[in-house]
Coordinates of C-alpha atoms in Angstrom, one line a residue:
M1 CA 28.4 37.3 -21.8
L2 CA 25.9 36.0 -24.5
G3 CA 27.5 32.6 -24.2
T4 CA 26.6 32.4 -20.6
V5 CA 23.0 33.5 -21.1
T6 CA 22.6 31.0 -24.0
G7 CA 24.2 28.3 -21.9
V8 CA 21.7 28.9 -19.0
A9 CA 18.8 29.0 -21.5
G10 CA 20.0 25.8 -23.1
K11 CA 19.9 24.1 -19.7
L12 CA 16.6 25.5 -18.6
P13 CA 14.5 22.5 -19.7
E14 CA 16.8 20.2 -17.8
L15 CA 16.6 22.4 -14.7
L16 CA 12.8 22.6 -14.9
Y17 CA 12.5 18.8 -15.5
G18 CA 14.6 18.1 -12.4
Q19 CA 12.4 20.5 -10.4
F20 CA 9.1 19.1 -11.5
S21 CA 10.1 15.4 -11.6
T22 CA 10.8 15.6 -7.8
T23 CA 7.5 17.2 -7.1
V24 CA 5.4 14.9 -9.3
M25 CA 6.8 11.8 -7.7
S26 CA 5.4 12.7 -4.3
I27 CA 1.9 11.5 -3.5
D28 CA -0.8 13.0 -1.3
H29 CA -2.6 10.2 0.6
N30 CA -6.0 11.1 1.9
V31 CA -6.2 9.0 5.0
G32 CA -9.0 6.5 4.7
K33 CA -10.8 8.1 1.8
V34 CA -11.5 11.6 0.5
G35 CA -13.8 13.9 2.5
H36 CA -13.6 13.9 6.3
S37 CA -11.9 10.6 6.1
W38 CA -10.6 10.6 9.7
D39 CA -14.2 11.0 11.0
D40 CA -15.3 7.7 9.5
K41 CA -14.9 5.0 12.1
R42 CA -17.7 2.7 10.9
H43 CA -16.6 2.2 7.3
T44 CA -12.8 2.6 7.3
N45 CA -10.3 0.1 8.7
Y46 CA -7.3 2.4 8.9
T47 CA -4.8 -0.5 9.3
E48 CA -6.1 -2.1 6.1
W49 CA -6.1 1.2 4.3
A50 CA -2.5 1.8 5.2
R51 CA -1.5 -1.7 4.1
S52 CA -3.0 -1.0 0.7
Q53 CA -0.8 2.1 0.1
N54 CA 2.8 2.6 -0.8
F55 CA 4.5 5.4 1.1
T56 CA 7.8 7.0 0.1
K57 CA 9.9 9.8 1.4
G58 CA 8.3 13.1 0.4
D59 CA 4.7 11.8 0.3
R60 CA 2.1 13.6 2.4
L61 CA -0.6 12.2 4.7
I62 CA -3.8 14.3 4.7
F63 CA -6.2 13.8 7.6
E64 CA -9.7 15.4 7.2
F65 CA -12.1 15.7 10.1
H66 CA -14.7 17.9 11.7
F67 CA -13.3 20.3 14.4
G68 CA -13.8 19.0 17.9
T69 CA -14.7 15.5 16.7
H70 CA -11.2 14.2 16.2
N71 CA -7.6 15.2 16.1
V72 CA -4.3 13.6 15.0
A73 CA -0.8 13.2 16.4
E74 CA 2.3 11.4 15.1
V75 CA 3.5 9.4 18.1
T76 CA 6.1 6.9 19.1
R77 CA 5.5 3.2 18.8
E78 CA 5.0 2.9 22.6
V79 CA 2.4 5.6 22.7
Y80 CA 0.7 4.0 19.7
Q81 CA 0.6 0.6 21.3
N82 CA -0.8 1.8 24.6
C83 CA -3.0 4.6 23.2
D84 CA -1.4 7.0 25.6
T85 CA -2.1 10.7 25.2
P86 CA 0.9 12.7 23.8
P87 CA 1.7 16.2 25.0
H88 CA -1.1 18.6 24.0
K89 CA 1.2 20.8 21.9
S90 CA 2.0 17.9 19.5
V91 CA -1.7 17.2 18.7
I92 CA -3.2 18.8 15.6
Q93 CA -6.8 19.9 16.3
I94 CA -7.6 21.6 13.0
S95 CA -8.4 19.9 9.6
P96 CA -6.8 19.3 7.3
A97 CA -3.8 18.0 9.2
I98 CA -1.0 17.4 6.8
F99 CA 2.1 15.4 7.6
T100 CA 5.0 15.3 5.1
L101 CA 6.9 11.9 5.3
T102 CA 10.5 13.1 5.5
T103 CA 12.2 10.1 7.1
I104 CA 12.4 6.4 6.1
G105 CA 10.9 3.9 8.6
F106 CA 7.8 3.5 10.7
H107 CA 5.5 6.4 11.5
H108 CA 2.6 6.0 14.0
Y109 CA -0.6 8.2 14.1
I110 CA -3.5 8.3 16.6
C111 CA -6.5 10.4 17.5
T112 CA -6.3 11.2 21.1
K113 CA -10.1 11.3 21.4
D114 CA -10.7 7.8 19.9
C115 CA -7.5 5.9 19.7
K116 CA -8.9 2.4 19.6
T117 CA -10.6 3.0 16.2
H118 CA -8.5 5.9 14.9
K119 CA -4.9 4.7 14.8
F120 CA -2.5 3.2 12.2
Y121 CA 1.1 3.2 11.2
V122 CA 2.9 3.3 7.9
F123 CA 6.3 2.3 6.7
V124 CA 8.0 4.9 4.6
A125 CA 10.5 3.7 1.9
D126 CA 13.1 5.7 0.0
K127 CA 12.2 6.8 -3.5

């Protein structure tokens, strides 16, 4: 029995490293910039901001905005291109809105109240 306990204790650093290394590699991206970033339409070009970032699976997008001013929804490419309004239940109205990037590929985001100035897409790569 002691051998089993010692064996587990001996592997504990490896187990902990594996746990933390996965967490540490994920990045939180404050959309635009820190502090009510989704509210700022005059100073932030969200398309340029997205191009300046590297997004990988497991990263999180954090949208900060004042309640009632903006919202955010992840939408299809077609909805993004046409600035259509998605179903109300898929729109996040409360800040901070946090999206974890769980799949590889393109992800499109809009504000249904101001889509023309508040929309962008990202490409998510594998780690």
